[in-house]
Short mmCIF file of C-alpha atoms and ligand atoms in Angstrom, two decimals:
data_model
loop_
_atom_site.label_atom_id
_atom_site.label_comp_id
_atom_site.label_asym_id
_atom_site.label_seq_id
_atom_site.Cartn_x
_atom_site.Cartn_y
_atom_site.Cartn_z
CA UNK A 207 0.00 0.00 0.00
CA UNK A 208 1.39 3.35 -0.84
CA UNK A 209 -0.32 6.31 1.15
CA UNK A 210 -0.42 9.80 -0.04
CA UNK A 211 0.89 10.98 3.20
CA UNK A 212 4.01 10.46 4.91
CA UNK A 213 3.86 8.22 7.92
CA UNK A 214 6.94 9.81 9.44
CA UNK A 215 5.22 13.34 9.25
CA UNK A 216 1.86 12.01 11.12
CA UNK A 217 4.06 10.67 13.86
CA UNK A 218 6.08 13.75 14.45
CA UNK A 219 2.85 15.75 14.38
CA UNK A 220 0.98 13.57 17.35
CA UNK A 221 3.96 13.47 19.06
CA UNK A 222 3.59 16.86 19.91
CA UNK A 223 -0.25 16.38 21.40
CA UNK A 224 0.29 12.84 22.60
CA UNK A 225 0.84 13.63 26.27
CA UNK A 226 -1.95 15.96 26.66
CA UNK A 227 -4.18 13.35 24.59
CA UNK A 228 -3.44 10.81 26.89
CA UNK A 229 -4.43 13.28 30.26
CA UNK A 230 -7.39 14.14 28.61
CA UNK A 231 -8.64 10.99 27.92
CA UNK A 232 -8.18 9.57 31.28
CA UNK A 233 -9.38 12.82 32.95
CA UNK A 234 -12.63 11.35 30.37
CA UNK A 235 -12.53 8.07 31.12
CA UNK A 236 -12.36 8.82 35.02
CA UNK A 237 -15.75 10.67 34.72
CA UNK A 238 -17.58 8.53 32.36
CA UNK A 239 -16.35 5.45 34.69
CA UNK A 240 -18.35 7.16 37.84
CA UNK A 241 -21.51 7.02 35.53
CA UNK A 242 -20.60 3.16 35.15
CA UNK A 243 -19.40 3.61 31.35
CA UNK A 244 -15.96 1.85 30.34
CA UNK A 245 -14.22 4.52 28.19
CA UNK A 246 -12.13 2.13 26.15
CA UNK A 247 -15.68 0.02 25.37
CA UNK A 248 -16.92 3.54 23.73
CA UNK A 249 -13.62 3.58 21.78
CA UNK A 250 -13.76 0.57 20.42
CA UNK A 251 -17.18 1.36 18.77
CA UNK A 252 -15.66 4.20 17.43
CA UNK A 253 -13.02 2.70 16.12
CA UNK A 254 -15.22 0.17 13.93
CA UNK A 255 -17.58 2.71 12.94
CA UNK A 256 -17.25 4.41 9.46
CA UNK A 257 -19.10 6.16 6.88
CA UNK A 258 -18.20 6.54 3.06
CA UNK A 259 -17.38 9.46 1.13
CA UNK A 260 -18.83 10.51 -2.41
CA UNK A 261 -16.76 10.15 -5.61
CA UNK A 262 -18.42 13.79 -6.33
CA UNK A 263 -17.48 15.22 -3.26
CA UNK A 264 -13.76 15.77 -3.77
CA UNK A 265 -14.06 18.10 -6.16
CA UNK A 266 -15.08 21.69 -5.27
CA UNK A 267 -18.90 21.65 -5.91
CA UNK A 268 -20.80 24.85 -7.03
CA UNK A 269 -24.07 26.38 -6.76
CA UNK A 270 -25.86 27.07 -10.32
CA UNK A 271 -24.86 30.57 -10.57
CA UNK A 272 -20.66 29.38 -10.91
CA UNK A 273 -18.26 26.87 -9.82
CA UNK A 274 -14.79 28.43 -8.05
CA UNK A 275 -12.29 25.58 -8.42
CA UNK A 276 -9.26 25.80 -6.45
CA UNK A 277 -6.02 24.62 -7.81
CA UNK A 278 -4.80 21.16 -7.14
CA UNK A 279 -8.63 20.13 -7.17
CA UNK A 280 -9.32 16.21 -8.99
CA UNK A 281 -10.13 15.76 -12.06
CA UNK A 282 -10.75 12.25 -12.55
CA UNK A 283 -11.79 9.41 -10.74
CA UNK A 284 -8.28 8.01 -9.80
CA UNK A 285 -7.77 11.90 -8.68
CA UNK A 286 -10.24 12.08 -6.42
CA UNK A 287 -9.42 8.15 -5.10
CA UNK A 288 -5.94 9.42 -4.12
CA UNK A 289 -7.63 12.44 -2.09
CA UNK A 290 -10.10 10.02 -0.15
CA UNK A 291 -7.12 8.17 0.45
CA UNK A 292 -5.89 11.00 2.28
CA UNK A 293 -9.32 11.72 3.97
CA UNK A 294 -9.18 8.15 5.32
CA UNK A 295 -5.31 8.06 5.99
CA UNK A 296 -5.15 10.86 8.21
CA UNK A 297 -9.36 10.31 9.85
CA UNK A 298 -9.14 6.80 9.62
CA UNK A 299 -12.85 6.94 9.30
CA UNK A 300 -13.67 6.75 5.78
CA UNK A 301 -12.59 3.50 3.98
CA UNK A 302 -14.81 3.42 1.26
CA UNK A 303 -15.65 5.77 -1.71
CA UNK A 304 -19.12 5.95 -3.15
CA UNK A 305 -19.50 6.21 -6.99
CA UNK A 306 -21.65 7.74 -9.20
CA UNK A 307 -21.57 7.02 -13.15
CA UNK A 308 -21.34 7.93 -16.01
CA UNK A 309 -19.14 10.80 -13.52
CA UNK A 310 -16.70 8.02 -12.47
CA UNK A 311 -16.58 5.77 -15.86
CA UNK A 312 -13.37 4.17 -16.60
CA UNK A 313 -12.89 1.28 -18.95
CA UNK A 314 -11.45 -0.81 -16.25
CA UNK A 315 -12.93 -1.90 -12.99
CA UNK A 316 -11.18 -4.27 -11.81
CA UNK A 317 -8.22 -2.17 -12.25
CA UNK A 318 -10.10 0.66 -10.21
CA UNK A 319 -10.36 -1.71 -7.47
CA UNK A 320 -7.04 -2.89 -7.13
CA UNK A 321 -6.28 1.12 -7.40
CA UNK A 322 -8.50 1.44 -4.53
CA UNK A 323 -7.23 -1.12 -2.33
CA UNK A 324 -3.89 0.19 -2.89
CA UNK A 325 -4.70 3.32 -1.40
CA UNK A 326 -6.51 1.67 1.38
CA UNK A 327 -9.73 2.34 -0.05
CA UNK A 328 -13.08 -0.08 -1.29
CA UNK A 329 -16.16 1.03 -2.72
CA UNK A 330 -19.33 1.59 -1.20
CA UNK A 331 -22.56 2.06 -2.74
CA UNK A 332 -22.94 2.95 -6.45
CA UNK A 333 -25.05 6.23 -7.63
CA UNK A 334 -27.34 6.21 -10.87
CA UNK A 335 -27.51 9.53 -12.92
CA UNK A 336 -30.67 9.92 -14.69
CA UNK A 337 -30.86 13.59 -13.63
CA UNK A 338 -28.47 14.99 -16.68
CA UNK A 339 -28.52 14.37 -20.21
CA UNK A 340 -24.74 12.73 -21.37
CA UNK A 341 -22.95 13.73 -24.40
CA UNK A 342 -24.88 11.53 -27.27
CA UNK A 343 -27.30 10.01 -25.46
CA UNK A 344 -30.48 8.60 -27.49
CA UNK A 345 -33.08 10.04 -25.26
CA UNK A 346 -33.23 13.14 -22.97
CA UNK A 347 -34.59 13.42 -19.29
CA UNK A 348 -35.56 16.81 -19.97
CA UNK A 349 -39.02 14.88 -18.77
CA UNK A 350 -38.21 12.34 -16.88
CA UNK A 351 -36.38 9.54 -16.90
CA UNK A 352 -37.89 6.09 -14.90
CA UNK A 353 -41.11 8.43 -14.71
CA UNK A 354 -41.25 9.51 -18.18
CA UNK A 355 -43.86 9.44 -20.42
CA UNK A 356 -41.66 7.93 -23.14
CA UNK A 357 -41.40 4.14 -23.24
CA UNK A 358 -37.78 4.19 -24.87
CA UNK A 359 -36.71 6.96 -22.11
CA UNK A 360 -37.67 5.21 -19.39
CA UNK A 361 -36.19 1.63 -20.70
CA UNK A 362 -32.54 3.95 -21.11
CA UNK A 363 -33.44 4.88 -17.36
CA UNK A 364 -33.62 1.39 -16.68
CA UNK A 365 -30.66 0.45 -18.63
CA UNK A 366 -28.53 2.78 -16.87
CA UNK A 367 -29.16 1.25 -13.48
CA UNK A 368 -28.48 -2.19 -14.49
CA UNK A 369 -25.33 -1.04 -15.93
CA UNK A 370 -24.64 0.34 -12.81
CA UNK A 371 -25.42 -2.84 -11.33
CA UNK A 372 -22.65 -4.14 -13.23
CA UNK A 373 -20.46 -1.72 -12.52
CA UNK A 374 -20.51 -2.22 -8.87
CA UNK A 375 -19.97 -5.77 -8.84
CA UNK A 376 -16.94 -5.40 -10.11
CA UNK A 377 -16.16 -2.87 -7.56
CA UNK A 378 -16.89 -4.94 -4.70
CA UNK A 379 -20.44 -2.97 -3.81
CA UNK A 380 -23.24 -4.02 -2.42
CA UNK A 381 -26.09 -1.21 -2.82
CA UNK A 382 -27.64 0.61 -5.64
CA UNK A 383 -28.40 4.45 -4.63
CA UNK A 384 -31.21 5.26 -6.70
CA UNK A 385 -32.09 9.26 -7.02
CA UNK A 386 -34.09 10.24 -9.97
CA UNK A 387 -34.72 14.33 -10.68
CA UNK A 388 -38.35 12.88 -12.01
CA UNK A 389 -40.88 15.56 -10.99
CA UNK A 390 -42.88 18.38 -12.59
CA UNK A 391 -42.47 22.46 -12.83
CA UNK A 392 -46.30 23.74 -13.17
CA UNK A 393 -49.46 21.92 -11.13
CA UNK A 394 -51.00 19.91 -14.16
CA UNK A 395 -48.07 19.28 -16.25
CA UNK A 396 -48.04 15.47 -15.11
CA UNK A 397 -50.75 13.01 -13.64
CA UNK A 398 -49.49 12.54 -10.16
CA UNK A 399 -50.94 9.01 -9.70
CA UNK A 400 -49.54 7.87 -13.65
CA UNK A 401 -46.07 9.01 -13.22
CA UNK A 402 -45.73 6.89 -10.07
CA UNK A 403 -47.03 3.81 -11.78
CA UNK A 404 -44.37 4.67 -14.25
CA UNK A 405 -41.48 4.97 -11.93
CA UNK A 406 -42.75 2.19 -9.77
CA UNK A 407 -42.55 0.02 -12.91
CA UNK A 408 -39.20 1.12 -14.23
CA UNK A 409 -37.93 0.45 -10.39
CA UNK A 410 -39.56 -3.26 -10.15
CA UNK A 411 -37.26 -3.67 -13.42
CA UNK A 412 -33.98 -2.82 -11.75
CA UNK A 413 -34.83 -4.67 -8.68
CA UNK A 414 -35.39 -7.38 -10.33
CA UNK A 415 -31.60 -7.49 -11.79
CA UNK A 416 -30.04 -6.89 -7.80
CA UNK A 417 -27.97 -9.53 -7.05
CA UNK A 418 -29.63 -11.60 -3.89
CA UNK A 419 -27.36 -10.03 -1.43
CA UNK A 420 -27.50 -6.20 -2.66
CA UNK A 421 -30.10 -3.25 -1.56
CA UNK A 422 -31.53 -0.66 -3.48
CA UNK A 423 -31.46 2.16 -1.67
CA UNK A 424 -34.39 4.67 -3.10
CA UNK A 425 -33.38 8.18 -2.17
CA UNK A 426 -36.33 10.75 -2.08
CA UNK A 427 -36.27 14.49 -2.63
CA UNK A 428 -38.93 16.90 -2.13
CA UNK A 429 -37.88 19.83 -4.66
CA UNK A 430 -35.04 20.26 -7.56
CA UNK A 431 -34.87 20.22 -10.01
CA UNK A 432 -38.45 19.80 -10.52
CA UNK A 433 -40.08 22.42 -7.76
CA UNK A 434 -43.55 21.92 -8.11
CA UNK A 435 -43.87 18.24 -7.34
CA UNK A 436 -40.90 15.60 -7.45
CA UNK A 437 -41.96 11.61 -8.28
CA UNK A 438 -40.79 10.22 -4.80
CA UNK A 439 -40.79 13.48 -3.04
CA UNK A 440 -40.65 12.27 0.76
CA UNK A 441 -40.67 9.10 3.36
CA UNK A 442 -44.03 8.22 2.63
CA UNK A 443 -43.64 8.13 -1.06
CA UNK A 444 -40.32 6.29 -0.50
CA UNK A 445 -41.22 3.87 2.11
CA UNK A 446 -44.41 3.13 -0.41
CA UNK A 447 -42.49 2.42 -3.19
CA UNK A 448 -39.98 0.42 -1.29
CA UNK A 449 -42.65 -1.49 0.14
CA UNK A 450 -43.87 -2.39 -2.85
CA UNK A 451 -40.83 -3.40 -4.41
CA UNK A 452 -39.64 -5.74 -2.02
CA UNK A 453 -37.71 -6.90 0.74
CA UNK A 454 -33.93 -5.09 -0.87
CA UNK A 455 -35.95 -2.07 -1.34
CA UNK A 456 -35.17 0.81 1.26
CA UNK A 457 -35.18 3.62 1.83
CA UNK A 458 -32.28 6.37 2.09
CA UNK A 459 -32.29 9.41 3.75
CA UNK A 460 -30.37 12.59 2.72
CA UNK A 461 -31.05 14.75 5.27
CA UNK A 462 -30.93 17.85 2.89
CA UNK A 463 -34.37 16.46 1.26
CA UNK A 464 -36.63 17.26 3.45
CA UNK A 465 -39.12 20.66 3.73
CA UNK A 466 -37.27 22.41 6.73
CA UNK A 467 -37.88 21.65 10.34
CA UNK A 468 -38.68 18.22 9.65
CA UNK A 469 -38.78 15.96 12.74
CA UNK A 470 -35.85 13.70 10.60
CA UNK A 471 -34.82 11.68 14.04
CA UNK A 472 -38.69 10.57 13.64
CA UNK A 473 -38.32 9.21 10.45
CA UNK A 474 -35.60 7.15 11.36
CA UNK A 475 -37.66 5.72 13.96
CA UNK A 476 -40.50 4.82 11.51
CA UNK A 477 -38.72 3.74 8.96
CA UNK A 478 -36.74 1.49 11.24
CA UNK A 479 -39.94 -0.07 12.95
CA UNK A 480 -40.76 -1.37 9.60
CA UNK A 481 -37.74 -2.51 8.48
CA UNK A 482 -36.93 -0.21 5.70
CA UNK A 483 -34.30 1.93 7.00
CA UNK A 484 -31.63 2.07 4.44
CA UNK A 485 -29.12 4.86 4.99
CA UNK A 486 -28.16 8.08 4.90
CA UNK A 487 -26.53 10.68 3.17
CA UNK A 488 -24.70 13.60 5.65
CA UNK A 489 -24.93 16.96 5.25
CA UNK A 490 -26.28 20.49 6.78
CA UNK A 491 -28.54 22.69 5.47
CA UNK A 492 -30.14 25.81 6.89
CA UNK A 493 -33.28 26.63 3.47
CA UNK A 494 -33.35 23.45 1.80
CA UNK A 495 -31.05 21.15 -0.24
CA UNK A 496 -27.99 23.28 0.95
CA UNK A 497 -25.09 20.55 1.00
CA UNK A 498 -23.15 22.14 3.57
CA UNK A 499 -20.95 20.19 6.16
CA UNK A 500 -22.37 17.79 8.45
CA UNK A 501 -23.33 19.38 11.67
CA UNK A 502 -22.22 22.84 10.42
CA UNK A 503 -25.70 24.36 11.14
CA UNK A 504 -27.85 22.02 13.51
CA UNK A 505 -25.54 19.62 15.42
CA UNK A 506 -28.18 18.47 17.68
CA UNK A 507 -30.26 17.44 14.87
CA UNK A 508 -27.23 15.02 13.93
CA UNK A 509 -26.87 13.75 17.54
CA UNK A 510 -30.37 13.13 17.71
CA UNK A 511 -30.73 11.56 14.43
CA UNK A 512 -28.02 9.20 15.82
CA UNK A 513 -29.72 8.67 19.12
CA UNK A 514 -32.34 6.87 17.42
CA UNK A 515 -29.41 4.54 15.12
CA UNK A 516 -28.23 3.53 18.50
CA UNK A 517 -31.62 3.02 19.83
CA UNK A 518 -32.72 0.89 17.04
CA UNK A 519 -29.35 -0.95 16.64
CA UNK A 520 -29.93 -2.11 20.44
CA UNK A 521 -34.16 -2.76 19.95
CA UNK A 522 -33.77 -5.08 16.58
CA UNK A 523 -37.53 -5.79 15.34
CA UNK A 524 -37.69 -9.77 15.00
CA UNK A 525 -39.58 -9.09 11.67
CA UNK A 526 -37.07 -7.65 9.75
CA UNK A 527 -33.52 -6.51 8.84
CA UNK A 528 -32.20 -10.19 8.45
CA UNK A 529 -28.82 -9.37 7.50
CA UNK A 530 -28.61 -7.50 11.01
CA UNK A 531 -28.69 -3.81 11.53
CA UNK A 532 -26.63 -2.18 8.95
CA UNK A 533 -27.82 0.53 7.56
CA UNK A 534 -25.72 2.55 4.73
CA UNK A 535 -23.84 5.55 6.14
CA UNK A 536 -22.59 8.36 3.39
CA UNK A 537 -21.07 11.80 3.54
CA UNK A 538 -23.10 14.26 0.79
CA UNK A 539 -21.86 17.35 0.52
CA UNK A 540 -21.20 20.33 -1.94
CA UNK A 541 -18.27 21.94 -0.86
CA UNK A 542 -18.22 25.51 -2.35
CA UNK A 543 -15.95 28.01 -0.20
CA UNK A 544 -13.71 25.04 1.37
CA UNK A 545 -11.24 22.77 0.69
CA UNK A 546 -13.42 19.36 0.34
CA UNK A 547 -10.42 17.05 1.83
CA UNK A 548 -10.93 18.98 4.86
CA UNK A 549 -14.46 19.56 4.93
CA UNK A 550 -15.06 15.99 4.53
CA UNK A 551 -12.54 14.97 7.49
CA UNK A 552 -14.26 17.91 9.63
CA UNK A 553 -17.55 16.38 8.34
CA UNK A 554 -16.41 12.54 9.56
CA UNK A 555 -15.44 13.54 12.63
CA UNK A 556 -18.57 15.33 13.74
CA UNK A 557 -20.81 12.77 12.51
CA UNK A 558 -18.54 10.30 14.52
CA UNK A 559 -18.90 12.48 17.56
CA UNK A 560 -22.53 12.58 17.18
CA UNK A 561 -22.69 8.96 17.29
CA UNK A 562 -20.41 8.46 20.02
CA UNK A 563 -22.91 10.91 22.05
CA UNK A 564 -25.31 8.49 21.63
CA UNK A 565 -23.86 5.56 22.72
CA UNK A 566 -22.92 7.32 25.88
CA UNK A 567 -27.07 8.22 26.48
CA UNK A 568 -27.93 6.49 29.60
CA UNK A 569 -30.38 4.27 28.50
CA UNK A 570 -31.45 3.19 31.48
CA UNK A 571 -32.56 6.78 32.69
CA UNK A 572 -34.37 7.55 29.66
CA UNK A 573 -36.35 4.81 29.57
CA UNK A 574 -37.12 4.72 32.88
CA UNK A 575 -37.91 9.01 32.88
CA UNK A 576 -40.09 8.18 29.75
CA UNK A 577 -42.34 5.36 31.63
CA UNK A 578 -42.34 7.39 34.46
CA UNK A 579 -43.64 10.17 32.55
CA UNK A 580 -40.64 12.57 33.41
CA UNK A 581 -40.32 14.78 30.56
CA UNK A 582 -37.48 16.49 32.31
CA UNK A 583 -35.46 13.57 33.25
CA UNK A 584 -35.82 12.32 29.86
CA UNK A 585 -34.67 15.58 28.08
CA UNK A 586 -31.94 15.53 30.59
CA UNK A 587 -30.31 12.27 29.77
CA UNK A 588 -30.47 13.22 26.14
CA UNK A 589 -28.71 16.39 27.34
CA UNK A 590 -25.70 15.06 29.61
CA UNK A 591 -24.39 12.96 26.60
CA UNK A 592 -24.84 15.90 23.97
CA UNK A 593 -23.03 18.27 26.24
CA UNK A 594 -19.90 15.76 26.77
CA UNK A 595 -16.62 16.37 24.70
CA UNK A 596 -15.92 13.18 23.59
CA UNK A 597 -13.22 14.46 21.21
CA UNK A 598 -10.54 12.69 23.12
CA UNK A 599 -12.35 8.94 22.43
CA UNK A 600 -12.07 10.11 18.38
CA UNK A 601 -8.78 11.43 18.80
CA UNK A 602 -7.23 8.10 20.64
CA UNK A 603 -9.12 5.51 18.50
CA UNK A 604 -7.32 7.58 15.33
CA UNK A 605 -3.93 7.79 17.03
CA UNK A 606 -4.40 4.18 17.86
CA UNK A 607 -5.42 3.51 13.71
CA UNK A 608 -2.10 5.44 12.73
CA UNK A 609 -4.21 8.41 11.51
CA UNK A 610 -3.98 11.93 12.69
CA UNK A 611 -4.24 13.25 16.13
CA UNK A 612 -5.04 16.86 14.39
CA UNK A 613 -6.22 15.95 11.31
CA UNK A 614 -6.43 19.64 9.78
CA UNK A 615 -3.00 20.82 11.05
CA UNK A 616 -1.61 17.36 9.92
CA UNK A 617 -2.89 17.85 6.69
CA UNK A 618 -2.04 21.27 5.74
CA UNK A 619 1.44 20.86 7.00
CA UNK A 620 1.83 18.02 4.36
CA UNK A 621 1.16 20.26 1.95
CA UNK A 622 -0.83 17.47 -0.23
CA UNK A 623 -2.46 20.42 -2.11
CA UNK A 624 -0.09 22.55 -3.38
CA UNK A 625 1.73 19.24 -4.27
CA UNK A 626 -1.38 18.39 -6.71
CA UNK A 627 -1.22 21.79 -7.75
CA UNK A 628 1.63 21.10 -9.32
CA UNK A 629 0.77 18.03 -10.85
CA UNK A 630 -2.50 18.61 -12.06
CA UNK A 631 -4.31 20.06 -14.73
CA UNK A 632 -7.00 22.81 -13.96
CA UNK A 633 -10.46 22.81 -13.77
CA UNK A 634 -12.79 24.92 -16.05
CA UNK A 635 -15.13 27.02 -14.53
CA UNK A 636 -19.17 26.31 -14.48
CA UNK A 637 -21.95 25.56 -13.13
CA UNK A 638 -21.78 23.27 -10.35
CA UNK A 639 -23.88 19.78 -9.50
CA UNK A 640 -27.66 19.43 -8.11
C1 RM4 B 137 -28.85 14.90 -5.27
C2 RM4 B 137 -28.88 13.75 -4.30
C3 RM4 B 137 -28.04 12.60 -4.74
C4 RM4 B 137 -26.73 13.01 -5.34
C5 RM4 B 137 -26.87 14.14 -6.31
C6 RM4 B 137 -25.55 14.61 -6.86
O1 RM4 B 137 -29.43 16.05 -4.70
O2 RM4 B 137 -28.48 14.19 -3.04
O3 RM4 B 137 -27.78 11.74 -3.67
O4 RM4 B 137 -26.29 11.88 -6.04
O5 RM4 B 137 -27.54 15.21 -5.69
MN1 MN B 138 -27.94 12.58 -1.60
MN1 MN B 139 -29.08 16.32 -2.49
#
């Protein structure tokens, strides 16, 4: 394996924080212990738990008024491998890159995965695009594409997501992420109840070519590109269609997709009590699909959200989730103003501090407050564990990986990007992605 980062230059660079790392985790560990909580039991989980980063998100993303690149940024797919390779090197919490094609085509796959592994990376799920017309395509999504009204349209939809099927076997993954930008602009332009039948259709088609031990993870969205009415435009929708499907049907939650102030811990509740909680894809937002960083903007949100993962990891419904509780965890961000190495290993570390939090709620209390009927109590014990700095359980479990006990300073004092800046070729401006 050959990392992008020097191993000698992470060392020297904990050395410097390693004795105060060590104080503050057993200053930790001393109070957590008088609340009957092992410290190193907490690390441990946080040491197996990871979530993926997007293919898409290494390059600087834009809104649709301009794109500002920044020099060194990835141009290609084996580009933007070698930066998540640094992500995961120095966070040690991001092993696996998530793909989305045609973006990430290459004529090789098996080669991409022994590129991968090289760098210490695998593949997680792999992302359809039927929201963008391609260079030479036969038929355009201008209206639709598994919802179209066009037969031949929505069989290329369908094509696609086989292909991508394909695609990810040979890169070792094991769900299909299925967004569509299906939807309509003006109330009339599209019979609500048809264009479901449609998609629903085109769907049962690509489920039916999942391998036996794959998901298909159906991602809704309730506005844009279409922002009058969007084919699987929220939970309900979603949980319907995945419902309906079958069993490797479920759904995935981005939590920018949602009309604001949704109650999205909720939804992660329902969907889990009927077995059809699939994932999620990270990110902040403050007025609708923003894409900022994880826990940016509403950080209690996140640790909430994750309250109920740890809840429903440890309450398992008999009548579902066979293959155990696993659902799909995936950073999904835009990353306009900011470097997106560093906003993505900023972004993995709060969403691993969020669900560290969570394991540390005393479930005992809150149960107990909540049959009691102690609304206070309750809100308390959610409190106490959201109030903790748990930063030194990250920190040790990443010295302990060989990662980076300051993962920004470590990074820019390896000077990775003005390196690449050097070596690769710039990026045109435009528009950015959805
Ligand atoms: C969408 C959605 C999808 C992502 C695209 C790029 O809004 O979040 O997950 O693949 O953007
Ligand atoms: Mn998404
Ligand atoms: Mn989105």
């Amino acid at each position: 394996m050959t990392l992008p980062i020097s191993a000698e230059l992470i060392a020297e660079h904990n050395q410097a924080g390693l004795e105060a790392l060590h104080e503050d985790y057993a200053a930790l560990g001393r109070k957590l212990a008088r609340g009957g909580v092992a410290i190193d039991t907490v690390k441990a989980r946080v040491a197996n738990f990871s979530v993926a980063v997007p293919s898409w998100g290494a390059g600087r993303g834009g809104t649709r008024f301009a794109k500002f690149p920044i020099a060194g940024e990835p141009t290609n797919i084996h580009e933007k491998l070698e930066d998540c390779a640094v992500i995961h090197q120095l966070g040690c919490k991001t092993p696996r890159v998530s793909t989305h094609f045609p973006w990430d085509k290459v004529s090789d796959y098996a080669g991409l995965r022994e590129e991968a592994a090289a760098l210490g990376l695998g593949f997680d799920a792999v992302n359809s695009n039927t929201f963008q017309d391609q260079p030479g395509q036969a038929h355009t999504y201008a209206n639709g594409s598994l919802s179209a009204q066009d037969a031949a349209t929505r069989q290329q939809a369908v094509d696609h997501n086989i292909e991508c099927i394909e695609i990810g076997r040979q890169l070792g993954s094991k769900d299909l992420t299925v967004w569509v930008g299906d939807g309509t602009n003006f109330p009339g332009q599209q019979d609500f109840a048809r264009s479901l039948d449609r998609y629903l259709d085109g769907a049962a088609q690509i489920y039916a070519a999942l391998p036996d031990d794959w998901r298909m993870l159906l991602e809704h969205k309730m506005f844009e590109p279409a922002f009058y009415s969007t084919v699987i435009s929220d939970w309900g929708s979603s949980i319907l269609a995945a419902q309906e499907l079958g069993p490797k049907a479920k759904c995935l939650v981005d939590l920018g997709h949602h009309a604001p102030n949704t109650n999205i811990e909720q939804i992660v509740a329902r969907l889990h009590r009927f077995g059809k909680l699939g994932g999620f894809h990270f990110n902040d937002s403050k007025y609708g699909d923003d894409d900022l960083d994880s826990g940016s903007i509403n950080p209690h949100q996140l640790f909430l959200i994750f309250n109920e993962l740890v809840e429903a990891e440890q309450n398992p419904r008999a009548d579902q989730n066979e293959g155990g509780f696993n659902p799909s965890y995936m950073i999904d961000q835009s990353h306009n103003v900011t470097d997106p190495i560093e906003s993505m290993m900023s972004s993995a570390e709060a969403i691993t501090s969020c669900f560290a939090r969570a394991l540390l709620v005393d479930r005992e209390a809150l149960h107990g407050a909540q049959a009691a009927n102690d609304t206070m109590m309750a809100f308390q014990a959610l409190r106490r564990a959201y109030t903790l700095d748990v930063s030194p359980i990250l920190a040790m479990a990443r010295v302990e990986a060989g990662g980076a006990l300051d993962v920004l300073a470590t990074y820019r004092a390896s000077q990775y990007r003005a390196r690449k800046a050097q070596e690769r070729r710039a990026v045109g401006l435009g528009a950015g992605i959805v």
